[in-house]
Amino acid sequence: MAVKEEVKVKNGYDPEKSKITFSNYYLEWLKTYKEPTVRISSMKKYQTYAKNIATMFEELQLSQITSSIAQERIITFGHNIH
């Protein structure tokens, strides 16, 4: 088991990052990878997406989100905005 964890860490897995909320992860990704490279108009769209993500996933940590949870939250969000 410990060997598997070491391999994950060597491959870039950060156990502390799995505790971050999805919303905060998205904001970090946005600032690091998108903000330096996209136009202001695009950033505004990404920031709107950030609000939607915060609404959909609230305080769920990355490690808590499964594909079925993500799908359920997206469907619920879609029903609530119409």
Coordinates of N, CA and C in Angstrom, one line a residue, residues 34-68:
K34 N -5.4 29.9 -17.0 CA -6.2 30.7 -17.9 C -5.9 32.2 -17.9
E35 N -5.9 32.7 -16.7 CA -5.8 34.2 -16.6 C -4.6 34.7 -17.4
P36 N -3.5 34.1 -17.4 CA -2.3 34.7 -18.1 C -2.5 34.6 -19.6
T37 N -3.4 33.8 -20.1 CA -3.4 33.5 -21.6 C -4.7 33.9 -22.3
V38 N -5.7 34.3 -21.6 CA -7.0 34.5 -22.3 C -7.4 36.0 -22.2
R39 N -8.3 36.4 -23.1 CA -8.8 37.8 -23.1 C -9.7 38.0 -21.9
I40 N -9.9 39.3 -21.6 CA -10.7 39.7 -20.4 C -12.1 39.1 -20.6
S41 N -12.7 39.2 -21.8 CA -14.0 38.7 -22.1 C -14.1 37.2 -21.8
S42 N -13.1 36.4 -22.1 CA -13.1 35.0 -21.8 C -13.0 34.8 -20.3
M43 N -12.2 35.6 -19.6 CA -12.1 35.5 -18.1 C -13.4 35.7 -17.5
K44 N -14.2 36.6 -18.0 CA -15.5 36.9 -17.4 C -16.4 35.6 -17.5
K45 N -16.3 34.9 -18.6 CA -17.1 33.7 -18.8 C -16.6 32.6 -17.8
Y46 N -15.3 32.5 -17.7 CA -14.7 31.5 -16.7 C -15.1 31.9 -15.3
Q47 N -15.2 33.1 -15.0 CA -15.6 33.5 -13.6 C -17.1 33.2 -13.4
T48 N -17.9 33.3 -14.4 CA -19.3 32.9 -14.3 C -19.4 31.4 -14.1
Y49 N -18.6 30.7 -14.8 CA -18.5 29.2 -14.5 C -18.1 28.9 -13.1
A50 N -17.2 29.7 -12.6 CA -16.8 29.5 -11.2 C -17.9 29.7 -10.2
K51 N -18.8 30.6 -10.5 CA -20.0 30.8 -9.6 C -20.9 29.6 -9.7
N52 N -21.1 29.1 -11.0 CA -21.9 27.9 -11.2 C -21.3 26.7 -10.5
I53 N -20.0 26.5 -10.5 CA -19.4 25.4 -9.9 C -19.6 25.5 -8.4
A54 N -19.4 26.7 -7.8 CA -19.6 26.9 -6.4 C -21.0 26.6 -6.0
T55 N -22.0 26.9 -6.8 CA -23.4 26.6 -6.5 C -23.6 25.1 -6.6
M56 N -23.1 24.4 -7.6 CA -23.3 23.0 -7.8 C -22.6 22.1 -6.8
F57 N -21.4 22.5 -6.5 CA -20.6 21.5 -5.7 C -20.3 22.0 -4.3
E58 N -20.8 23.2 -3.9 CA -20.7 23.8 -2.6 C -19.4 23.5 -2.0
E59 N -19.3 22.8 -0.9 CA -18.0 22.6 -0.2 C -17.5 21.2 -0.4
L60 N -17.9 20.5 -1.4 CA -17.3 19.2 -1.7 C -15.9 19.2 -2.0
Q61 N -15.1 18.4 -1.4 CA -13.7 18.2 -1.7 C -13.5 17.4 -3.0
L62 N -12.4 17.6 -3.6 CA -12.1 16.8 -4.9 C -12.2 15.3 -4.6
S63 N -11.7 14.9 -3.4 CA -11.7 13.5 -3.1 C -13.1 12.9 -2.9
Q64 N -14.1 13.8 -2.7 CA -15.5 13.3 -2.4 C -16.3 13.2 -3.7
I65 N -15.8 13.8 -4.8 CA -16.6 13.9 -6.0 C -16.4 12.6 -6.8
T66 N -17.5 11.9 -7.1 CA -17.5 10.8 -8.0 C -18.2 11.2 -9.3
S67 N -18.1 10.4 -10.3 CA -18.8 10.8 -11.6 C -20.3 10.8 -11.4
S68 N -20.8 10.0 -10.5 CA -22.3 10.0 -10.3 C -22.7 11.2 -9.5

